[in-house]
Amino acid sequence: MCGIIGYIGKKRAAPILFDSLKKLEYRGYDSVGIASINGDAEIEIKKGAGRIEAVNERMNFLSVNGSIGIGHTRWATHGGVEDKNAHPFLSCNGRFALVHNGILENYLELKEDLVKKGHTFTSDTDTEILVHLVEEEVKNNGEKDLVKIISDLTKIAKGAYTFLLLDAKDHIIYAFRKDSPIIIGIGEDELFASSDITSFLEHTNKVIILENNQLAVLKEKYTIYDTQTGKEVKQKITTIDWTTEQASKTGFPHFMLKEIFEEVEISKHSLEQDSLKLNGMIEVLSKAKKVFFLGSGTSFRACLLASIYFAKIAKKHFMPILGSEYKTYQNLVDKDTVIFAISQSGETADVLQGITLAKAKGARVVSLINVIGSTIMRESDQYLTLNSGPEIAVASTKAFISQVLILTLLAFGVADRLKEGREHLYEVVRKLESIMNQSDSIAMLSKDVLNKNDLYLIGRGVSFPIAMEGELKIKEIAYIHADALAGGELKHHTLALIEPGVTCIALVPNDDTKDDMINNIMQIKARGGEIIGISSEHLELFDHYIPIPKVHLEPLLMIPVLQLISYYLSVIRGNDPDFPRNLAKSVTVL
Ligand code: M6R
């Protein structure tokens, strides 16, 4: 999704913006640009379609002068991936430049009106109307109060429009939040505004997270206004405990591999939940008449897994719902419902839409998020944090294992077996390193056996959503067709596809699914299929074997195995696992 960054201080803006844009790359983008006020109070813009390095080679971002500027990574929605549609956009008179994250719904009618008033447009985007609107209003209001003019925009423009506006006349950056995040970074003699803390984390970890409809005016100092009341507001400064090391590759070839290896450490932090908050969550879940898990993508796989563990461990029927399918179940939601939103970013639009609709029906919203200050966190009555540190790779890995660990802990908590749950989960955590130690052999197996055009993954019980997560990852970053199914479903359809040369990854934990899984494996082998077994026991039926340690919650140790397989398949196939094509880290559009 689009990323925005603004800088005002004593240093040259261009190198800072350039570095920050590189840190925003992980969100997914197709175009990039910067604008800065040079010495003559003129705005200079460099922008284009393509990756940052490639656009920089054409445009030379670093040649832009000035110590105040804004930058943008674009993820196309309105208008093709072309140079002209890259942000920032300039007003006709050259006084203002603007970058935007979101979608303007009524941009066509506004554009028509602005064209009639003499404005010239250079792009096909919805964004560009914003900068012309500001220019027009400034003209009509006789250069008066920009805070009032921007506040009044909310009465004219409809949709989501978090933006940064650079004013070359007064040397100010205006940062406005509507529906997607913007965070103000407060450094020594310098201020930042960005959609993402990690983009300026090396300069400061002191932040203010703007609320919806707030406007920050950044000059030497900052002032924040509530655009609904027009009044100045005081916002709390938060110190973020993420480190720059967590947000850099530290010698690993990719963020994804680094983040998989980080699971060994961060899993401990995930389980170290504040006991008041944890018990509060357990109480809400224990007392609730209805609980719906809500999540998308990998987080939905965590919801599925949780619903199985809540059934098995706590004898509770908690229903998993895809964020995008919330409306289908809207009739079931009322004031006795708890919506349990699961999201790494805390910004996923599908989930947020469900939350908004559920709140309107009086439901209580609780959540499990990674990003502190995220919209889902702020919309929740109660929340727990993953404590995974920043997750940069688009493919979610360490956040998934944290989600699964915490949700399983909650299931034990609701069953009033918290102590026992902790013991089982720490046993899993202690064994994670042994999975990482096998990464070379998993890489070899991926290269020699799994590099096929189709892969099947089978599992039962909790191993089924884990197989589904493996399928998702293999598709997402290796671009290989993969199909996960519950072992029992084989005979209902997919057995028709099994023939010599077909490869199946079988998840065979030492639990109540083992015997049935062995049956399924025999069905596959009888038709010539090849089996890669992930298990704590080396069964003769396996053509290839990936060992995992014997623990009580064995399926959980299969998660990093499948993550490593998808990672190596991606690399072997020449893909960039950190930036899968067409996908973004945080999906803030519906
Ligand atoms: O930030 P969220 O957990 O809400 O994100 C949900 C999905 O977009 C995300 O899990 C996506 O499926 C991942 N890229 C998968 O690796």
Coordinates of C-alpha atoms and ligand atoms in Angstrom, one line a residue:
M1 CA 0.0 0.0 0.0
C2 CA 1.1 3.6 -0.4
G3 CA 3.7 4.9 2.0
I4 CA 4.3 8.5 2.9
I5 CA 7.2 10.3 4.6
G6 CA 7.8 13.9 5.4
Y7 CA 10.9 15.6 6.9
I8 CA 11.6 19.1 8.2
G9 CA 14.8 19.9 10.1
K10 CA 18.3 21.2 9.6
K11 CA 19.7 18.4 7.4
R12 CA 19.3 17.9 3.7
A13 CA 15.9 16.3 3.2
A14 CA 16.5 14.3 0.0
P15 CA 18.9 11.7 1.5
I16 CA 16.6 11.2 4.5
L17 CA 13.6 10.9 2.3
F18 CA 15.4 8.5 0.0
D19 CA 16.4 6.2 2.9
S20 CA 12.9 6.4 4.4
L21 CA 11.4 5.4 1.1
K22 CA 13.6 2.4 1.0
K23 CA 12.2 1.4 4.4
L24 CA 8.7 1.8 3.1
E25 CA 9.4 -0.5 0.2
Y26 CA 8.2 -3.5 2.1
R27 CA 4.6 -2.2 2.1
G28 CA 4.5 -2.9 -1.7
Y29 CA 4.6 -0.2 -4.3
D30 CA 5.0 0.5 -8.0
S31 CA 6.1 4.1 -8.2
V32 CA 8.1 6.5 -6.1
G33 CA 8.8 10.2 -5.8
I34 CA 10.0 13.1 -3.6
A35 CA 9.4 16.8 -3.4
S36 CA 11.5 19.3 -1.6
I37 CA 11.6 23.1 -1.2
N38 CA 14.9 24.2 -2.6
G39 CA 16.8 27.4 -1.7
D40 CA 14.6 29.6 -3.9
A41 CA 11.4 28.6 -2.1
E42 CA 10.5 26.6 -5.1
I43 CA 9.3 23.0 -5.0
E44 CA 11.4 20.5 -6.9
I45 CA 9.8 17.2 -7.7
K46 CA 11.5 13.9 -8.9
K47 CA 9.3 10.9 -9.4
G48 CA 8.6 8.0 -11.6
A49 CA 7.2 4.5 -12.0
G50 CA 9.4 1.6 -11.0
R51 CA 11.5 0.5 -8.0
I52 CA 13.3 3.1 -6.0
E53 CA 16.8 2.3 -7.2
A54 CA 15.7 2.3 -10.8
V55 CA 13.8 5.5 -10.6
N56 CA 16.7 7.1 -8.7
E57 CA 19.1 6.1 -11.6
R58 CA 16.8 8.0 -14.0
M59 CA 16.0 11.0 -11.7
N60 CA 18.8 11.3 -9.2
F61 CA 16.7 11.9 -6.1
L62 CA 19.8 13.0 -4.1
S63 CA 20.4 16.0 -6.3
V64 CA 17.3 17.7 -4.8
N65 CA 18.2 20.5 -2.4
G66 CA 16.4 21.8 0.7
S67 CA 15.8 20.7 4.3
I68 CA 12.0 20.2 4.1
G69 CA 10.3 17.7 1.9
I70 CA 7.9 14.9 1.3
G71 CA 8.1 11.5 -0.3
H72 CA 5.8 8.7 -1.4
T73 CA 5.7 5.1 -2.5
R74 CA 2.6 4.5 -4.7
W75 CA 0.5 1.3 -5.0
A76 CA -1.7 2.1 -8.0
T77 CA -5.4 2.3 -7.5
H78 CA -6.6 5.1 -9.8
G79 CA -4.5 5.5 -12.9
G80 CA -1.9 3.1 -14.4
V81 CA 1.6 2.5 -13.3
E82 CA 3.1 5.5 -15.2
D83 CA 5.5 8.3 -14.3
K84 CA 2.8 10.9 -14.5
N85 CA 0.7 9.1 -11.9
A86 CA 3.5 8.9 -9.3
H87 CA 3.2 11.2 -6.3
P88 CA 3.9 14.0 -5.3
F89 CA 1.6 16.3 -7.2
L90 CA 2.1 20.1 -7.6
S91 CA -0.5 22.8 -7.5
C92 CA -0.8 25.0 -10.7
N93 CA 0.9 27.9 -9.0
G94 CA 3.8 25.7 -7.7
R95 CA 3.2 26.6 -4.1
F96 CA 1.9 23.2 -2.8
A97 CA 3.0 19.6 -3.3
L98 CA 1.0 16.7 -1.9
V99 CA 1.3 12.9 -1.3
H100 CA -1.7 10.8 -0.3
N101 CA -2.6 7.4 1.0
G102 CA -6.2 6.3 0.5
I103 CA -9.0 6.6 -2.1
L104 CA -11.1 9.7 -2.9
E105 CA -14.6 8.7 -3.8
N106 CA -16.0 11.8 -5.4
Y107 CA -12.8 12.8 -7.3
L108 CA -14.4 12.8 -10.7
E109 CA -17.0 15.4 -9.9
L110 CA -14.5 17.5 -8.0
K111 CA -12.1 17.3 -10.9
E112 CA -14.7 18.5 -13.4
D113 CA -15.4 21.5 -11.2
L114 CA -11.7 22.3 -10.8
V115 CA -11.1 22.0 -14.5
K116 CA -13.9 24.5 -15.1
K117 CA -12.2 26.8 -12.7
G118 CA -9.0 26.6 -14.8
H119 CA -6.9 24.0 -13.0
T120 CA -4.7 21.8 -15.2
F121 CA -4.3 18.2 -14.3
T122 CA -1.2 16.1 -15.1
S123 CA -2.3 12.6 -14.0
D124 CA -5.2 10.1 -13.9
T125 CA -5.1 9.9 -10.1
D126 CA -7.8 10.7 -7.6
T127 CA -5.0 12.2 -5.4
E128 CA -4.2 15.2 -7.6
I129 CA -7.5 16.9 -7.0
L130 CA -6.5 17.4 -3.4
V131 CA -3.6 19.7 -4.1
H132 CA -5.8 21.8 -6.6
L133 CA -8.6 21.9 -4.1
V134 CA -6.3 23.4 -1.5
E135 CA -4.9 25.9 -4.0
E136 CA -8.4 26.9 -5.1
E137 CA -9.6 27.3 -1.5
V138 CA -6.5 29.4 -0.6
K139 CA -7.3 31.6 -3.6
N140 CA -11.0 32.0 -2.6
N141 CA -10.2 32.6 1.0
G142 CA -7.6 35.3 0.4
E143 CA -4.6 33.4 1.7
K144 CA -6.1 32.9 5.1
D145 CA -5.9 30.2 7.6
L146 CA -4.5 26.9 6.0
V147 CA -5.6 24.9 9.1
K148 CA -9.2 26.1 8.5
I149 CA -8.9 25.4 4.7
I150 CA -7.7 21.9 5.2
S151 CA -10.3 21.3 7.9
D152 CA -13.0 22.4 5.5
L153 CA -11.7 19.8 2.9
T154 CA -13.5 17.1 5.0
K155 CA -16.8 18.7 4.0
I156 CA -15.9 18.6 0.3
A157 CA -13.8 15.5 -0.3
K158 CA -15.2 12.0 0.4
G159 CA -13.3 8.9 1.1
A160 CA -10.0 8.1 2.8
Y161 CA -7.3 10.7 2.5
T162 CA -4.4 10.7 4.8
F163 CA -1.9 13.2 3.2
L164 CA 1.1 15.4 3.5
L165 CA 1.0 18.9 2.1
L166 CA 4.2 20.8 1.5
D167 CA 3.8 24.6 1.5
A168 CA 6.7 26.4 -0.2
K169 CA 5.5 29.8 0.8
D170 CA 5.4 29.3 4.6
H171 CA 7.8 26.3 4.7
I172 CA 5.4 24.1 6.5
I173 CA 4.3 20.4 6.2
Y174 CA 0.7 19.8 7.0
A175 CA 0.0 16.1 7.9
F176 CA -3.7 15.1 7.9
R177 CA -5.1 11.8 8.9
K178 CA -8.3 10.3 7.6
D179 CA -8.7 6.6 7.8
S180 CA -5.1 5.4 7.3
P181 CA -2.3 6.0 9.8
I182 CA 0.1 8.9 10.1
I183 CA 2.7 9.1 12.8
I184 CA 4.7 12.1 13.8
G185 CA 8.3 11.5 14.7
I186 CA 9.9 13.9 17.1
G187 CA 13.7 14.2 16.8
E188 CA 16.3 16.7 17.9
D189 CA 15.6 19.8 15.9
E190 CA 13.7 17.7 13.3
L191 CA 10.3 16.3 12.7
F192 CA 9.0 13.5 10.6
A193 CA 5.6 12.4 9.4
S194 CA 5.1 9.0 8.0
S195 CA 2.6 6.1 7.5
D196 CA 5.2 3.9 9.2
I197 CA 7.4 4.2 12.3
T198 CA 10.1 2.1 10.8
S199 CA 10.7 4.7 8.1
F200 CA 12.2 7.2 10.6
L201 CA 13.1 4.8 13.5
E202 CA 16.9 5.4 13.0
H203 CA 16.3 9.1 13.8
T204 CA 13.8 8.9 16.6
N205 CA 11.6 6.6 18.5
K206 CA 9.5 9.3 20.1
V207 CA 6.2 9.5 18.3
I208 CA 2.7 10.9 18.2
I209 CA 0.1 8.8 16.5
L210 CA -2.5 11.1 15.0
E211 CA -6.2 10.3 15.4
N212 CA -8.6 10.4 12.6
N213 CA -9.4 14.0 11.5
Q214 CA -6.4 15.4 13.2
L215 CA -4.0 17.8 11.4
A216 CA -0.4 18.3 12.5
V217 CA 1.3 21.5 11.4
L218 CA 5.1 20.9 11.3
K219 CA 7.5 23.8 11.3
E220 CA 10.3 24.3 13.8
K221 CA 7.7 22.9 16.3
Y222 CA 4.6 21.0 15.8
T223 CA 1.0 21.8 16.6
I224 CA -1.9 19.4 16.3
Y225 CA -5.5 20.4 15.6
D226 CA -8.8 18.6 15.7
T227 CA -10.3 19.5 12.3
Q228 CA -13.8 18.8 13.5
T229 CA -13.7 21.4 16.3
G230 CA -10.9 23.6 14.9
K231 CA -9.3 23.5 18.4
E232 CA -5.7 22.7 19.2
V233 CA -5.2 19.3 20.9
K234 CA -2.4 17.9 23.0
Q235 CA -1.4 14.4 22.1
K236 CA 0.7 12.1 24.2
I237 CA 4.3 11.3 23.1
T238 CA 4.9 7.5 23.0
T239 CA 8.3 5.9 23.0
I240 CA 8.4 2.9 20.7
D241 CA 10.7 0.1 21.9
W242 CA 11.4 -1.3 18.4
T243 CA 15.1 -1.1 17.5
T244 CA 16.7 -0.2 14.1
E245 CA 18.4 -3.6 14.2
Q246 CA 14.9 -5.2 14.2
A247 CA 14.1 -3.2 11.1
S248 CA 17.3 -4.1 9.1
K249 CA 18.5 -7.4 7.6
T250 CA 21.5 -7.7 9.9
G251 CA 23.4 -10.0 7.5
F252 CA 20.5 -12.1 6.3
P253 CA 19.9 -12.1 2.6
H254 CA 16.2 -11.3 3.1
F255 CA 14.0 -10.0 5.8
M256 CA 11.8 -13.0 5.5
L257 CA 14.6 -15.4 6.5
K258 CA 15.7 -13.1 9.3
E259 CA 12.2 -12.9 10.6
I260 CA 11.8 -16.7 10.5
F261 CA 15.0 -17.1 12.5
E262 CA 13.8 -14.4 14.9
E263 CA 11.0 -16.7 15.9
V264 CA 13.3 -18.4 18.4
E265 CA 13.6 -15.2 20.4
I266 CA 10.4 -13.3 19.8
S267 CA 8.2 -16.3 20.7
K268 CA 9.3 -15.9 24.3
H269 CA 8.3 -12.2 24.3
S270 CA 4.9 -13.2 22.8
L271 CA 4.2 -15.5 25.7
E272 CA 5.3 -12.9 28.2
Q273 CA 2.0 -11.1 28.2
D274 CA 1.1 -8.6 30.9
S275 CA -1.0 -10.8 33.3
L276 CA -3.7 -8.2 33.9
K277 CA -4.3 -7.8 30.2
L278 CA -4.1 -11.5 29.6
N279 CA -6.5 -12.3 32.4
G280 CA -8.8 -9.6 31.2
M281 CA -9.0 -11.2 27.8
I282 CA -9.5 -14.6 29.2
E283 CA -12.4 -13.3 31.2
V284 CA -14.1 -11.7 28.2
L285 CA -13.7 -14.8 26.1
S286 CA -14.9 -17.1 28.9
K287 CA -18.1 -15.0 29.6
A288 CA -19.0 -14.2 26.0
K289 CA -22.1 -15.7 24.5
K290 CA -20.7 -15.6 21.0
V291 CA -17.1 -15.1 19.8
F292 CA -16.2 -14.5 16.1
F293 CA -12.5 -14.4 15.1
L294 CA -11.9 -12.0 12.3
G295 CA -8.8 -11.9 10.1
S296 CA -7.5 -12.0 6.6
G297 CA -4.8 -14.0 4.8
T298 CA -2.3 -15.5 7.3
S299 CA -4.1 -14.0 10.2
F300 CA -7.2 -15.8 9.1
R301 CA -5.2 -19.1 9.2
A302 CA -4.4 -18.2 12.8
C303 CA -8.1 -17.6 13.5
L304 CA -8.9 -21.1 12.0
L305 CA -6.2 -22.7 14.1
A306 CA -7.5 -20.9 17.2
S307 CA -11.1 -22.0 16.6
I308 CA -9.8 -25.6 16.6
Y309 CA -7.8 -25.2 19.8
F310 CA -10.6 -23.4 21.6
A311 CA -12.9 -26.3 20.6
K312 CA -10.4 -29.0 21.7
I313 CA -8.9 -27.4 24.8
A314 CA -11.7 -25.1 26.1
K315 CA -14.7 -26.8 24.6
K316 CA -15.8 -23.5 23.1
H317 CA -17.4 -22.9 19.7
F318 CA -15.7 -19.7 18.5
M319 CA -16.3 -19.1 14.8
P320 CA -13.5 -17.9 12.4
I321 CA -14.6 -15.4 9.8
L322 CA -12.6 -14.0 6.9
G323 CA -12.4 -10.2 7.2
S324 CA -13.8 -9.8 3.7
E325 CA -16.7 -12.1 4.5
Y326 CA -17.9 -10.4 7.6
K327 CA -21.0 -9.0 6.0
T328 CA -22.3 -12.5 5.4
Y329 CA -22.5 -13.1 9.1
Q330 CA -23.7 -9.7 10.1
N331 CA -27.1 -11.0 11.1
L332 CA -25.5 -13.1 13.8
V333 CA -23.8 -10.1 15.5
D334 CA -25.4 -8.3 18.4
K335 CA -24.5 -6.7 21.8
D336 CA -23.7 -10.2 23.2
T337 CA -21.1 -10.8 20.5
V338 CA -17.3 -10.5 20.9
I339 CA -15.4 -9.8 17.7
F340 CA -11.8 -11.0 18.2
A341 CA -9.8 -9.3 15.4
I342 CA -6.4 -10.8 14.6
S343 CA -4.1 -8.6 12.5
Q344 CA -0.3 -8.1 12.4
S345 CA -0.5 -4.6 10.9
G346 CA -3.7 -3.6 12.7
E347 CA -4.6 -1.8 9.5
T348 CA -6.2 -4.4 7.3
A349 CA -9.3 -2.7 5.6
D350 CA -11.4 -5.9 5.4
V351 CA -11.0 -6.5 9.1
L352 CA -11.6 -2.8 10.0
Q353 CA -14.8 -2.7 8.0
G354 CA -16.1 -5.7 9.9
I355 CA -15.1 -4.0 13.2
T356 CA -17.0 -0.8 12.2
L357 CA -20.1 -2.7 11.2
A358 CA -20.0 -5.0 14.3
K359 CA -19.6 -2.0 16.6
A360 CA -22.6 -0.4 15.1
K361 CA -24.5 -3.5 16.3
G362 CA -23.2 -3.1 19.8
A363 CA -20.6 -5.9 19.7
R364 CA -17.5 -5.8 21.9
V365 CA -14.3 -5.7 19.9
V366 CA -11.0 -7.2 21.2
S367 CA -7.9 -7.7 19.2
L368 CA -4.5 -9.2 18.9
I369 CA -2.2 -6.9 16.9
N370 CA 1.5 -6.3 16.4
V371 CA 1.7 -2.6 15.5
I372 CA 1.2 -0.4 18.6
G373 CA -1.1 2.5 17.8
S374 CA -2.6 0.8 14.8
T375 CA -6.2 1.5 13.9
I376 CA -7.5 -1.9 14.9
M377 CA -5.8 -1.5 18.3
R378 CA -7.4 1.9 18.8
E379 CA -10.8 0.6 17.7
S380 CA -10.7 -2.2 20.2
D381 CA -12.2 -2.3 23.7
Q382 CA -9.3 -4.5 24.8
Y383 CA -6.2 -5.8 23.0
L384 CA -3.1 -7.9 23.4
T385 CA 0.1 -7.3 21.4
L386 CA 2.2 -9.9 19.6
N387 CA 5.5 -8.4 20.8
S388 CA 7.1 -9.6 17.6
G389 CA 9.0 -6.4 16.7
P390 CA 8.6 -4.9 13.2
E391 CA 7.7 -7.4 10.5
I392 CA 9.1 -6.1 7.2
A393 CA 8.8 -9.0 4.7
V394 CA 5.4 -9.0 3.0
A395 CA 5.1 -12.7 3.9
S396 CA 4.0 -12.9 7.5
T397 CA 6.0 -15.4 9.5
K398 CA 7.1 -14.4 13.0
A399 CA 3.8 -12.7 13.5
F400 CA 1.9 -15.9 12.6
I401 CA 3.8 -18.0 15.1
S402 CA 3.2 -15.3 17.8
Q403 CA -0.5 -15.2 17.0
V404 CA -0.7 -18.9 17.2
L405 CA 1.2 -19.1 20.5
I406 CA -0.9 -16.4 22.2
L407 CA -4.2 -17.7 20.9
T408 CA -3.4 -21.2 22.1
L409 CA -2.4 -19.7 25.5
L410 CA -5.8 -18.0 25.6
A411 CA -7.5 -21.3 24.8
F412 CA -5.7 -22.9 27.8
G413 CA -6.7 -19.8 29.9
V414 CA -10.4 -20.1 29.0
A415 CA -10.1 -23.8 30.0
D416 CA -8.6 -22.7 33.3
R417 CA -5.4 -24.6 32.5
L418 CA -3.1 -21.5 32.0
K419 CA -0.1 -23.0 33.8
E420 CA -0.3 -26.2 31.8
G421 CA -0.7 -24.3 28.6
R422 CA 2.4 -22.2 29.3
E423 CA 4.4 -25.3 29.9
H424 CA 3.4 -26.9 26.6
L425 CA 4.0 -23.6 24.7
Y426 CA 7.4 -23.0 26.2
E427 CA 8.3 -26.5 25.3
V428 CA 7.5 -25.6 21.7
V429 CA 9.5 -22.4 21.9
R430 CA 12.5 -24.2 23.3
K431 CA 12.5 -26.5 20.3
L432 CA 12.2 -23.8 17.6
E433 CA 16.0 -23.5 17.3
S434 CA 16.3 -27.1 16.3
I435 CA 14.1 -26.4 13.3
M436 CA 16.2 -23.4 12.3
N437 CA 19.3 -25.7 12.5
Q438 CA 17.8 -27.8 9.8
S439 CA 17.5 -24.9 7.4
D440 CA 20.3 -26.2 5.1
S441 CA 18.6 -29.6 4.6
I442 CA 15.2 -28.0 4.1
A443 CA 16.8 -25.8 1.4
M444 CA 18.3 -28.9 -0.3
L445 CA 15.0 -30.8 -0.2
S446 CA 13.2 -27.7 -1.5
K447 CA 15.7 -27.6 -4.4
D448 CA 15.8 -31.3 -5.2
V449 CA 12.3 -32.5 -4.5
L450 CA 9.8 -29.7 -3.9
N451 CA 10.6 -27.4 -6.9
K452 CA 7.5 -28.5 -8.8
N453 CA 4.6 -26.7 -10.5
D454 CA 2.0 -28.2 -8.2
L455 CA 2.3 -29.2 -4.5
Y456 CA -0.2 -30.7 -2.2
L457 CA -0.2 -30.3 1.6
I458 CA -2.4 -32.5 3.9
G459 CA -3.1 -32.3 7.6
R460 CA -5.9 -32.9 10.0
G461 CA -7.0 -31.1 13.1
V462 CA -4.8 -28.1 13.9
S463 CA -2.4 -29.3 11.3
F464 CA -5.0 -28.5 8.6
P465 CA -4.8 -24.7 9.1
I466 CA -1.1 -25.0 9.3
A467 CA -1.1 -26.8 5.9
M468 CA -3.3 -24.0 4.6
E469 CA -0.8 -21.5 5.9
G470 CA 2.0 -23.4 4.1
E471 CA -0.1 -23.4 0.9
L472 CA -0.6 -19.6 1.2
K473 CA 3.1 -19.0 1.7
I474 CA 4.2 -21.2 -1.2
K475 CA 1.7 -19.5 -3.5
E476 CA 2.5 -16.0 -2.2
I477 CA 6.3 -16.0 -2.6
A478 CA 7.3 -19.1 -4.7
Y479 CA 4.5 -18.5 -7.2
I480 CA 3.9 -22.3 -7.2
H481 CA 0.4 -23.7 -7.3
A482 CA -0.3 -25.3 -4.0
D483 CA -3.3 -26.9 -2.5
A484 CA -3.9 -27.7 1.2
L485 CA -6.6 -30.1 2.3
A486 CA -7.8 -31.9 5.3
G487 CA -6.6 -35.5 4.8
G488 CA -10.2 -36.9 5.0
E489 CA -11.1 -34.8 1.9
L490 CA -8.7 -36.6 -0.4
K491 CA -11.1 -39.4 -1.2
H492 CA -13.8 -36.8 -1.9
H493 CA -12.0 -35.1 -4.8
T494 CA -8.2 -34.5 -4.9
L495 CA -7.3 -38.2 -5.1
A496 CA -8.3 -37.8 -8.7
L497 CA -5.2 -35.7 -9.3
I498 CA -2.8 -38.1 -7.6
E499 CA -0.5 -40.0 -10.0
P500 CA 3.2 -40.8 -10.3
G501 CA 5.2 -37.6 -10.1
V502 CA 2.8 -35.8 -7.8
T503 CA 4.3 -34.5 -4.6
C504 CA 2.5 -34.2 -1.2
I505 CA 3.7 -32.7 2.0
A506 CA 2.1 -34.7 4.8
L507 CA 1.9 -33.2 8.3
V508 CA 1.9 -36.2 10.7
P509 CA 2.1 -35.1 14.3
N510 CA 2.1 -37.5 17.1
D511 CA -1.5 -36.8 18.1
D512 CA -5.0 -38.1 17.5
T513 CA -4.7 -37.4 13.8
K514 CA -1.7 -39.7 13.2
D515 CA -3.5 -42.9 12.3
D516 CA -5.9 -41.2 9.9
M517 CA -3.0 -39.4 8.3
I518 CA -1.2 -42.7 7.8
N519 CA -4.3 -44.0 5.9
N520 CA -4.3 -40.9 3.7
I521 CA -0.6 -41.4 3.0
M522 CA -1.3 -45.0 1.9
Q523 CA -4.0 -43.8 -0.4
I524 CA -1.6 -41.3 -2.0
K525 CA 1.2 -43.8 -2.3
A526 CA -1.1 -46.5 -3.8
R527 CA -1.6 -44.1 -6.7
G528 CA 2.1 -43.4 -7.2
G529 CA 2.3 -40.1 -5.3
E530 CA 5.5 -39.0 -3.5
I531 CA 5.3 -38.2 0.3
I532 CA 7.4 -35.6 2.2
G533 CA 6.6 -36.4 5.8
I534 CA 6.9 -33.8 8.5
S535 CA 6.8 -35.7 11.8
S536 CA 8.6 -36.5 15.0
E537 CA 8.7 -40.1 13.8
H538 CA 10.4 -41.4 10.7
L539 CA 7.7 -43.6 9.1
E540 CA 8.7 -46.0 6.4
L541 CA 5.9 -44.6 4.2
F542 CA 7.8 -41.3 3.8
D543 CA 9.8 -40.9 0.6
H544 CA 11.5 -37.9 2.2
Y545 CA 11.5 -36.9 5.9
I546 CA 11.7 -33.6 7.8
P547 CA 12.1 -34.4 11.5
I548 CA 10.6 -32.3 14.2
P549 CA 11.1 -32.8 17.9
K550 CA 8.5 -34.7 19.9
V551 CA 6.5 -32.2 22.0
H552 CA 2.9 -32.0 23.3
L553 CA 1.8 -29.4 20.7
E554 CA 3.8 -30.9 17.8
P555 CA 1.9 -29.3 14.9
L556 CA 3.2 -25.8 16.0
L557 CA 6.7 -26.9 15.2
M558 CA 5.7 -27.6 11.6
I559 CA 5.0 -23.8 11.0
P560 CA 8.6 -22.8 10.6
V561 CA 9.3 -25.8 8.5
L562 CA 6.7 -24.8 6.0
Q563 CA 7.9 -21.2 6.1
L564 CA 11.4 -22.2 5.4
I565 CA 10.3 -24.4 2.5
S566 CA 8.3 -21.5 0.9
Y567 CA 11.3 -19.2 1.5
Y568 CA 13.8 -21.5 -0.3
L569 CA 11.4 -22.3 -3.1
S570 CA 11.0 -18.6 -3.7
V571 CA 14.8 -18.0 -3.8
I572 CA 15.4 -21.1 -5.9
R573 CA 12.9 -19.8 -8.5
G574 CA 14.7 -16.5 -8.7
N575 CA 11.9 -14.5 -6.9
D576 CA 12.4 -11.9 -4.2
P577 CA 10.7 -13.4 -1.2
D578 CA 10.5 -10.0 0.5
F579 CA 8.5 -8.4 -2.2
P580 CA 6.1 -10.8 -3.9
R581 CA 4.6 -9.5 -7.1
N582 CA 1.2 -7.7 -6.9
L583 CA 1.1 -7.9 -3.1
A584 CA 1.4 -5.4 -0.3
K585 CA 2.4 -5.8 3.3
S586 CA -0.5 -4.0 4.7
V587 CA -3.8 -4.0 2.7
T588 CA -5.6 -0.8 3.5
V589 CA -8.0 -0.9 0.6
L590 CA -11.2 -3.0 0.4
Ligands
M6R1 O1 -1.7 -7.3 8.9 P1 -2.7 -8.4 8.8 O2 -2.3 -9.6 9.6 O3 -4.1 -8.0 9.0 O4 -2.6 -8.9 7.3 C1 -3.5 -9.8 6.7 C2 -3.0 -10.3 5.4 O5 -2.9 -9.3 4.5 C3 -1.6 -11.0 5.5 O6 -1.6 -12.0 6.5 C4 -1.2 -11.6 4.2 O7 -2.0 -12.7 3.9 C5 0.3 -12.0 4.3 N1 1.1 -11.3 3.3 C6 0.6 -13.4 4.1 O8 1.9 -13.8 4.3

